[in-house]
Amino acid sequence: MENSFRKKLLSGVKRIVIKIGSCVLAPHRDGLPERGLDMEAIGSLVRYIVELRRQGYEIILVSSGSILAGMMKLGLKEKPADLPLKQAVAAVGQMGLMGAYEKLFGEYGQQVGQVLLTWDDLENRHRYLNARHTIFKLLYYRVIPIINENDTVAVEEIKFGDNDNLSALVTRLVEADILIILSHVEGLYDEDPGHNKDAGLISDVERITPNIKQLVSSSQGKFSAGGMATKLAAAAFATALGIPAIVANGRREGILARIMAGDEVGTLFRPLPERIGRHKLWISQALRPRGEIVVDQGAKKALVASGRSLLPSGICGVGGKFDIGDAVSCLGPQGEEFARGLVNYDTREVEKIIGRKTRKIYWVINPMMK
Ligand code: GLU
């Protein structure tokens, strides 16, 4: 069914980031892929993506699947927990993944280019601009960039962690007009559809409120790093930039055509009318926290309500190793992360001023994101 709000929203869209999850690329039964990459399903998506290209849209793909494809090739049944093996599996799988895309897009004469990123590439201004220039050059030559995390070198410190987060950061990097996240679920439900078959799909989310966040668990798939919680965080990032996001089932035939026609499929997250400052967004999503500051309930309340600087009197503890100007996580009394900020002091200095009355720690918070 066509939805006039969606149609209007989509009418100005030119550049689209499409994130394709591992479960879209291979059918699963009982959490295990039944066979390797599903060329038929990928072929169908490719056909619709080419169609969108021909209609004049610019497409940037963020595709998972390197670990899944590598596991299939190496005959592994479980995702390796061991980091070097996971990286080796990704090295094998990324080839198969790109081989599949190159073959299928090639059938339509559509060129594709591989871009592998780590967090460092987007955190460092110089590398950020390099990545951006490369992607824009690919678009200029009508090539579809296919982005994945560089899993083969990504150790804990430089990892995005999941491709939902990566796709949100790419949306900003390339200044896209919409983020489409394709998964094996229909979208956001009002209850867990795994436990309640009467759970209803929410087709329109005006704002990601704490109530909306409560609807999702942080459970992950067997091959993917993310779940609905990471999709929600990605949507929160995009919508705060004024960019709509849609989460939909990528295994439904013709889903992309339906989304772009304004059909009421999946869940639409509306762009926020008031944009959160880019600086705050950047701190909350793109910078890696180098440590934690634990605050008491009163300080938490004050930070969330006013977004002001943090006073040392509200600090109960400090962890990690950070320098002046680094991003840190702000934890509440139960250890829950509720904000991130930049510090004016290094770890040792903060340890010294804990509980003191006078000095202030510069704190830029974005409670909405966390
Ligand atoms: N980069 C991982 C892969 O290609 C997937 C990460 C994710 O599932 O979000 O397998």
GROMACS .gro file of C-alpha atoms and ligand atoms in nm:
model
  380
    1MET     CA    1   0.000   0.000   0.000
    2GLU     CA    2   0.136   0.339  -0.096
    3ASN     CA    3   0.191   0.590   0.183
    4SER     CA    4   0.177   0.958   0.090
    5PHE     CA    5   0.409   1.071   0.371
    6ARG     CA    6   0.673   0.823   0.261
    7LYS     CA    7   0.628   0.915  -0.103
    8LYS     CA    8   0.686   1.280  -0.026
    9LEU     CA    9   0.987   1.199   0.190
   10LEU     CA   10   1.139   0.988  -0.086
   11SER     CA   11   1.074   1.236  -0.363
   12GLY     CA   12   1.391   1.435  -0.283
   13VAL     CA   13   1.616   1.131  -0.245
   14LYS     CA   14   1.909   1.094  -0.480
   15ARG     CA   15   2.188   0.919  -0.290
   16ILE     CA   16   2.106   0.597  -0.106
   17VAL     CA   17   2.311   0.389   0.136
   18ILE     CA   18   2.186   0.030   0.137
   19LYS     CA   19   2.313  -0.201   0.410
   20ILE     CA   20   2.280  -0.571   0.339
   21GLY     CA   21   2.307  -0.806   0.638
   22SER     CA   22   2.459  -1.154   0.633
   23CYS     CA   23   2.121  -1.322   0.684
   24VAL     CA   24   1.993  -1.164   0.362
   25LEU     CA   25   2.279  -1.320   0.167
   26ALA     CA   26   2.224  -1.679   0.280
   27PRO     CA   27   1.910  -1.859   0.395
   28HIS     CA   28   1.923  -1.990   0.749
   29ARG     CA   29   1.767  -2.276   0.936
   30ASP     CA   30   1.805  -2.308   1.313
   31GLY     CA   31   2.061  -2.032   1.307
   32LEU     CA   32   2.284  -2.205   1.051
   33PRO     CA   33   2.312  -2.114   0.684
   34GLU     CA   34   2.177  -2.400   0.476
   35ARG     CA   35   2.438  -2.349   0.208
   36GLY     CA   36   2.684  -2.077   0.104
   37LEU     CA   37   2.593  -1.745  -0.051
   38ASP     CA   38   2.246  -1.754  -0.205
   39MET     CA   39   2.324  -1.635  -0.558
   40GLU     CA   40   1.957  -1.625  -0.646
   41ALA     CA   41   1.868  -1.392  -0.357
   42ILE     CA   42   2.174  -1.172  -0.417
   43GLY     CA   43   2.097  -1.173  -0.790
   44SER     CA   44   1.748  -1.047  -0.724
   45LEU     CA   45   1.875  -0.762  -0.504
   46VAL     CA   46   2.138  -0.677  -0.764
   47ARG     CA   47   1.870  -0.657  -1.034
   48TYR     CA   48   1.670  -0.404  -0.832
   49ILE     CA   49   1.980  -0.206  -0.738
   50VAL     CA   50   2.075  -0.181  -1.107
   51GLU     CA   51   1.720  -0.068  -1.179
   52LEU     CA   52   1.755   0.209  -0.920
   53ARG     CA   53   2.088   0.312  -1.074
   54ARG     CA   54   1.919   0.335  -1.412
   55GLN     CA   55   1.651   0.556  -1.262
   56GLY     CA   56   1.930   0.796  -1.167
   57TYR     CA   57   1.982   0.713  -0.799
   58GLU     CA   58   2.336   0.694  -0.663
   59ILE     CA   59   2.388   0.378  -0.463
   60ILE     CA   60   2.645   0.295  -0.198
   61LEU     CA   61   2.628  -0.059  -0.061
   62VAL     CA   62   2.746  -0.164   0.282
   63SER     CA   63   2.757  -0.542   0.271
   64SER     CA   64   2.826  -0.791   0.546
   65GLY     CA   65   2.889  -1.155   0.469
   66SER     CA   66   3.265  -1.200   0.463
   67ILE     CA   67   3.268  -1.413   0.777
   68LEU     CA   68   2.964  -1.610   0.669
   69ALA     CA   69   3.109  -1.678   0.322
   70GLY     CA   70   3.450  -1.768   0.468
   71MET     CA   71   3.295  -2.012   0.715
   72MET     CA   72   3.111  -2.187   0.438
   73LYS     CA   73   3.429  -2.215   0.231
   74LEU     CA   74   3.635  -2.349   0.518
   75GLY     CA   75   3.359  -2.580   0.640
   76LEU     CA   76   3.323  -2.417   0.983
   77LYS     CA   77   2.992  -2.459   1.164
   78GLU     CA   78   3.045  -2.198   1.436
   79LYS     CA   79   3.165  -1.841   1.406
   80PRO     CA   80   3.524  -1.853   1.536
   81ALA     CA   81   3.579  -1.689   1.872
   82ASP     CA   82   3.953  -1.680   1.814
   83LEU     CA   83   4.047  -1.343   1.656
   84PRO     CA   84   4.321  -1.454   1.411
   85LEU     CA   85   4.093  -1.732   1.282
   86LYS     CA   86   3.802  -1.490   1.245
   87GLN     CA   87   4.030  -1.257   1.049
   88ALA     CA   88   4.154  -1.541   0.831
   89VAL     CA   89   3.796  -1.655   0.767
   90ALA     CA   90   3.702  -1.299   0.668
   91ALA     CA   91   3.998  -1.285   0.427
   92VAL     CA   92   3.872  -1.596   0.248
   93GLY     CA   93   3.508  -1.490   0.259
   94GLN     CA   94   3.552  -1.131   0.142
   95MET     CA   95   3.687  -1.264  -0.190
   96GLY     CA   96   3.385  -1.486  -0.240
   97LEU     CA   97   3.150  -1.206  -0.142
   98MET     CA   98   3.300  -0.956  -0.385
   99GLY     CA   99   3.330  -1.226  -0.650
  100ALA     CA  100   2.955  -1.284  -0.622
  101TYR     CA  101   2.874  -0.913  -0.647
  102GLU     CA  102   3.115  -0.859  -0.936
  103LYS     CA  103   2.969  -1.149  -1.130
  104LEU     CA  104   2.606  -1.055  -1.070
  105PHE     CA  105   2.646  -0.680  -1.131
  106GLY     CA  106   2.864  -0.763  -1.432
  107GLU     CA  107   2.567  -0.931  -1.597
  108TYR     CA  108   2.419  -0.582  -1.627
  109GLY     CA  109   2.747  -0.415  -1.720
  110GLN     CA  110   2.753  -0.244  -1.380
  111GLN     CA  111   3.099  -0.189  -1.227
  112VAL     CA  112   3.154  -0.228  -0.855
  113GLY     CA  113   3.446  -0.128  -0.631
  114GLN     CA  114   3.549  -0.266  -0.295
  115VAL     CA  115   3.610  -0.028  -0.004
  116LEU     CA  116   3.723  -0.180   0.327
  117LEU     CA  117   3.726   0.049   0.627
  118THR     CA  118   3.821   0.042   0.992
  119TRP     CA  119   3.719   0.287   1.259
  120ASP     CA  120   4.056   0.459   1.229
  121ASP     CA  121   3.968   0.557   0.873
  122LEU     CA  122   3.664   0.754   0.986
  123GLU     CA  123   3.803   0.887   1.312
  124ASN     CA  124   4.112   1.044   1.162
  125ARG     CA  125   4.015   1.359   0.968
  126HIS     CA  126   4.275   1.309   0.697
  127ARG     CA  127   4.178   0.947   0.633
  128TYR     CA  128   3.810   1.036   0.658
  129LEU     CA  129   3.851   1.284   0.373
  130ASN     CA  130   4.052   1.031   0.173
  131ALA     CA  131   3.779   0.771   0.203
  132ARG     CA  132   3.519   1.030   0.108
  133HIS     CA  133   3.712   1.142  -0.201
  134THR     CA  134   3.757   0.783  -0.315
  135ILE     CA  135   3.387   0.704  -0.279
  136PHE     CA  136   3.286   1.024  -0.460
  137LYS     CA  137   3.526   0.937  -0.741
  138LEU     CA  138   3.369   0.592  -0.770
  139LEU     CA  139   3.022   0.752  -0.787
  140TYR     CA  140   3.145   0.997  -1.051
  141TYR     CA  141   3.250   0.700  -1.266
  142ARG     CA  142   2.909   0.538  -1.202
  143VAL     CA  143   3.069   0.259  -1.004
  144ILE     CA  144   2.877   0.115  -0.708
  145PRO     CA  145   3.103   0.121  -0.400
  146ILE     CA  146   3.063  -0.191  -0.185
  147ILE     CA  147   3.184  -0.121   0.166
  148ASN     CA  148   3.260  -0.363   0.446
  149GLU     CA  149   3.456  -0.344   0.764
  150ASN     CA  150   3.816  -0.448   0.701
  151ASP     CA  151   3.765  -0.755   0.919
  152THR     CA  152   4.104  -0.901   0.836
  153VAL     CA  153   4.291  -0.628   1.020
  154ALA     CA  154   4.020  -0.501   1.253
  155VAL     CA  155   4.122  -0.577   1.609
  156GLU     CA  156   3.912  -0.463   1.903
  157GLU     CA  157   4.061  -0.112   1.918
  158ILE     CA  158   3.986  -0.021   1.558
  159LYS     CA  159   3.660  -0.207   1.505
  160PHE     CA  160   3.319  -0.062   1.421
  161GLY     CA  161   3.182  -0.384   1.569
  162ASP     CA  162   2.885  -0.418   1.340
  163ASN     CA  163   2.789  -0.305   0.994
  164ASP     CA  164   2.475  -0.125   1.116
  165ASN     CA  165   2.699   0.125   1.289
  166LEU     CA  166   2.929   0.133   0.986
  167SER     CA  167   2.635   0.201   0.752
  168ALA     CA  168   2.522   0.495   0.969
  169LEU     CA  169   2.870   0.647   0.963
  170VAL     CA  170   2.890   0.590   0.586
  171THR     CA  171   2.556   0.770   0.545
  172ARG     CA  172   2.718   1.075   0.698
  173LEU     CA  173   3.049   1.024   0.516
  174VAL     CA  174   2.885   1.032   0.173
  175GLU     CA  175   2.604   1.274   0.268
  176ALA     CA  176   2.336   1.029   0.162
  177ASP     CA  177   1.967   1.119   0.157
  178ILE     CA  178   1.844   0.792   0.305
  179LEU     CA  179   1.976   0.484   0.485
  180ILE     CA  180   1.810   0.151   0.402
  181ILE     CA  181   1.900  -0.141   0.628
  182LEU     CA  182   1.807  -0.479   0.483
  183SER     CA  183   1.784  -0.762   0.729
  184HIS     CA  184   1.599  -1.095   0.758
  185VAL     CA  185   1.330  -0.936   0.978
  186GLU     CA  186   1.041  -0.720   0.857
  187GLY     CA  187   1.132  -0.422   1.074
  188LEU     CA  188   1.067  -0.311   1.431
  189TYR     CA  189   0.793  -0.496   1.619
  190ASP     CA  190   0.590  -0.383   1.919
  191GLU     CA  191   0.677  -0.716   2.085
  192ASP     CA  192   0.932  -0.989   2.023
  193PRO     CA  193   0.792  -1.177   1.719
  194GLY     CA  194   1.001  -1.480   1.820
  195HIS     CA  195   0.794  -1.513   2.138
  196ASN     CA  196   0.461  -1.364   2.039
  197LYS     CA  197   0.317  -1.444   1.699
  198ASP     CA  198   0.067  -1.160   1.736
  199ALA     CA  199   0.345  -0.902   1.759
  200GLY     CA  200   0.271  -0.609   1.529
  201LEU     CA  201   0.511  -0.440   1.290
  202ILE     CA  202   0.558  -0.069   1.357
  203SER     CA  203   0.563   0.098   1.019
  204ASP     CA  204   0.641   0.454   1.124
  205VAL     CA  205   0.861   0.578   1.406
  206GLU     CA  206   0.848   0.951   1.452
  207ARG     CA  207   1.121   0.961   1.718
  208ILE     CA  208   1.336   0.698   1.886
  209THR     CA  209   1.222   0.745   2.244
  210PRO     CA  210   1.328   0.536   2.547
  211ASN     CA  211   0.999   0.342   2.501
  212ILE     CA  212   1.098   0.249   2.147
  213LYS     CA  213   1.442   0.142   2.265
  214GLN     CA  214   1.282  -0.085   2.523
  215LEU     CA  215   1.117  -0.285   2.246
  216VAL     CA  216   1.441  -0.441   2.135
  217SER     CA  217   1.680  -0.681   2.296
  218SER     CA  218   2.048  -0.663   2.218
  219SER     CA  219   2.055  -1.023   2.090
  220GLN     CA  220   2.275  -1.094   1.791
  221GLY     CA  221   2.247  -1.329   1.498
  222LYS     CA  222   2.479  -1.625   1.470
  223PHE     CA  223   2.683  -1.472   1.187
  224SER     CA  224   2.608  -1.106   1.211
  225ALA     CA  225   2.748  -0.877   1.473
  226GLY     CA  226   2.434  -0.671   1.512
  227GLY     CA  227   2.068  -0.718   1.603
  228MET     CA  228   1.769  -0.484   1.620
  229ALA     CA  229   1.939  -0.275   1.891
  230THR     CA  230   2.228  -0.185   1.659
  231LYS     CA  231   1.979  -0.109   1.378
  232LEU     CA  232   1.797   0.126   1.611
  233ALA     CA  233   2.125   0.297   1.705
  234ALA     CA  234   2.209   0.337   1.335
  235ALA     CA  235   1.863   0.480   1.266
  236ALA     CA  236   1.903   0.717   1.563
  237PHE     CA  237   2.229   0.846   1.421
  238ALA     CA  238   2.088   0.898   1.070
  239THR     CA  239   1.762   1.058   1.182
  240ALA     CA  240   1.947   1.295   1.414
  241LEU     CA  241   2.134   1.416   1.105
  242GLY     CA  242   1.798   1.479   0.938
  243ILE     CA  243   1.825   1.163   0.723
  244PRO     CA  244   1.543   0.907   0.719
  245ALA     CA  245   1.619   0.539   0.776
  246ILE     CA  246   1.418   0.232   0.676
  247VAL     CA  247   1.468  -0.118   0.817
  248ALA     CA  248   1.310  -0.390   0.603
  249ASN     CA  249   1.330  -0.756   0.508
  250GLY     CA  250   1.590  -0.790   0.234
  251ARG     CA  251   1.473  -1.139   0.144
  252ARG     CA  252   1.138  -1.015   0.016
  253GLU     CA  253   1.129  -1.008  -0.361
  254GLY     CA  254   1.131  -0.652  -0.496
  255ILE     CA  255   1.171  -0.494  -0.153
  256LEU     CA  256   1.392  -0.209  -0.279
  257ALA     CA  257   1.147  -0.115  -0.554
  258ARG     CA  258   0.864  -0.116  -0.302
  259ILE     CA  259   1.057   0.096  -0.053
  260MET     CA  260   1.146   0.353  -0.316
  261ALA     CA  261   0.788   0.359  -0.447
  262GLY     CA  262   0.679   0.469  -0.099
  263ASP     CA  263   0.500   0.145  -0.013
  264GLU     CA  264   0.435   0.087   0.352
  265VAL     CA  265   0.693  -0.188   0.403
  266GLY     CA  266   0.941  -0.228   0.688
  267THR     CA  267   0.982   0.042   0.951
  268LEU     CA  268   1.044   0.402   0.859
  269PHE     CA  269   1.236   0.615   1.109
  270ARG     CA  270   1.151   0.975   1.037
  271PRO     CA  271   1.426   1.236   1.027
  272LEU     CA  272   1.425   1.457   1.335
  273PRO     CA  273   1.306   1.811   1.267
  274GLU     CA  274   1.572   1.956   1.498
  275ARG     CA  275   1.914   1.836   1.408
  276ILE     CA  276   2.154   1.737   1.679
  277GLY     CA  277   2.482   1.924   1.630
  278ARG     CA  278   2.722   1.728   1.414
  279HIS     CA  279   2.989   1.773   1.678
  280LYS     CA  280   2.776   1.602   1.944
  281LEU     CA  281   2.679   1.324   1.707
  282TRP     CA  282   3.037   1.269   1.617
  283ILE     CA  283   3.135   1.237   1.982
  284SER     CA  284   2.851   0.999   2.058
  285GLN     CA  285   2.891   0.767   1.760
  286ALA     CA  286   3.216   0.803   1.574
  287LEU     CA  287   3.481   0.862   1.838
  288ARG     CA  288   3.603   0.565   2.035
  289PRO     CA  289   3.577   0.612   2.410
  290ARG     CA  290   3.921   0.575   2.568
  291GLY     CA  291   3.789   0.535   2.920
  292GLU     CA  292   3.491   0.573   3.152
  293ILE     CA  293   3.375   0.819   3.410
  294VAL     CA  294   3.120   0.692   3.659
  295VAL     CA  295   2.887   0.954   3.803
  296ASP     CA  296   2.624   0.952   4.078
  297GLN     CA  297   2.250   0.969   4.017
  298GLY     CA  298   2.232   1.345   4.075
  299ALA     CA  299   2.507   1.420   3.825
  300LYS     CA  300   2.350   1.183   3.571
  301LYS     CA  301   2.018   1.363   3.602
  302ALA     CA  302   2.181   1.703   3.567
  303LEU     CA  303   2.382   1.599   3.262
  304VAL     CA  304   2.085   1.447   3.082
  305ALA     CA  305   1.857   1.738   3.165
  306SER     CA  306   2.093   2.023   3.086
  307GLY     CA  307   2.371   1.880   2.872
  308ARG     CA  308   2.611   2.099   3.071
  309SER     CA  309   2.967   2.036   3.184
  310LEU     CA  310   3.027   1.775   3.450
  311LEU     CA  311   3.140   1.887   3.795
  312PRO     CA  312   3.398   1.670   3.972
  313SER     CA  313   3.173   1.650   4.279
  314GLY     CA  314   2.941   1.415   4.086
  315ILE     CA  315   3.216   1.173   3.982
  316CYS     CA  316   3.243   0.844   4.172
  317GLY     CA  317   3.498   0.660   3.964
  318VAL     CA  318   3.721   0.660   3.661
  319GLY     CA  319   3.848   0.384   3.434
  320GLY     CA  320   4.063   0.335   3.126
  321LYS     CA  321   4.346   0.556   3.012
  322PHE     CA  322   4.259   0.882   2.841
  323ASP     CA  323   4.428   1.207   2.756
  324ILE     CA  324   4.300   1.563   2.743
  325GLY     CA  325   4.048   1.598   2.460
  326ASP     CA  326   3.972   1.224   2.434
  327ALA     CA  327   3.620   1.087   2.418
  328VAL     CA  328   3.505   0.892   2.724
  329SER     CA  329   3.191   0.703   2.819
  330CYS     CA  330   2.979   0.840   3.096
  331LEU     CA  331   2.836   0.566   3.317
  332GLY     CA  332   2.556   0.592   3.568
  333PRO     CA  333   2.568   0.439   3.918
  334GLN     CA  334   2.473   0.094   3.781
  335GLY     CA  335   2.747   0.105   3.522
  336GLU     CA  336   2.505   0.188   3.239
  337GLU     CA  337   2.645   0.406   2.961
  338PHE     CA  338   2.413   0.701   2.912
  339ALA     CA  339   2.630   0.955   2.733
  340ARG     CA  340   2.969   1.026   2.589
  341GLY     CA  341   3.179   1.335   2.616
  342LEU     CA  342   3.518   1.498   2.575
  343VAL     CA  343   3.740   1.546   2.875
  344ASN     CA  344   3.953   1.843   2.967
  345TYR     CA  345   4.173   1.631   3.193
  346ASP     CA  346   4.366   1.308   3.161
  347THR     CA  347   4.298   0.997   3.370
  348ARG     CA  348   4.543   1.084   3.645
  349GLU     CA  349   4.412   1.437   3.680
  350VAL     CA  350   4.052   1.315   3.697
  351GLU     CA  351   4.152   1.065   3.967
  352LYS     CA  352   4.286   1.359   4.167
  353ILE     CA  353   3.979   1.581   4.133
  354ILE     CA  354   3.710   1.317   4.198
  355GLY     CA  355   3.456   1.452   4.445
  356ARG     CA  356   3.611   1.802   4.457
  357LYS     CA  357   3.387   2.106   4.452
  358THR     CA  358   3.540   2.362   4.220
  359ARG     CA  359   3.688   2.254   3.888
  360LYS     CA  360   3.472   2.161   3.593
  361ILE     CA  361   3.517   1.890   3.334
  362TYR     CA  362   3.412   1.996   2.991
  363TRP     CA  363   3.140   1.758   2.888
  364VAL     CA  364   2.947   1.747   2.569
  365ILE     CA  365   2.672   1.495   2.604
  366ASN     CA  366   2.419   1.343   2.382
  367PRO     CA  367   2.184   1.146   2.603
  368MET     CA  368   1.956   1.068   2.310
  369MET     CA  369   2.208   0.840   2.146
  370LYS     CA  370   2.295   0.626   2.443
  371GLU     N1  371   3.184  -0.738   0.870
  371GLU     C1  372   3.118  -0.862   0.904
  371GLU     C2  373   3.117  -0.958   0.785
  371GLU     O1  374   3.132  -0.915   0.673
  371GLU     C3  375   2.976  -0.844   0.945
  371GLU     C4  376   2.947  -0.749   1.054
  371GLU     C5  377   2.797  -0.747   1.083
  371GLU     O2  378   2.733  -0.851   1.069
  371GLU     O3  379   2.742  -0.645   1.119
  371GLU     O4  380   3.093  -1.074   0.805
   0.00000   0.00000   0.00000
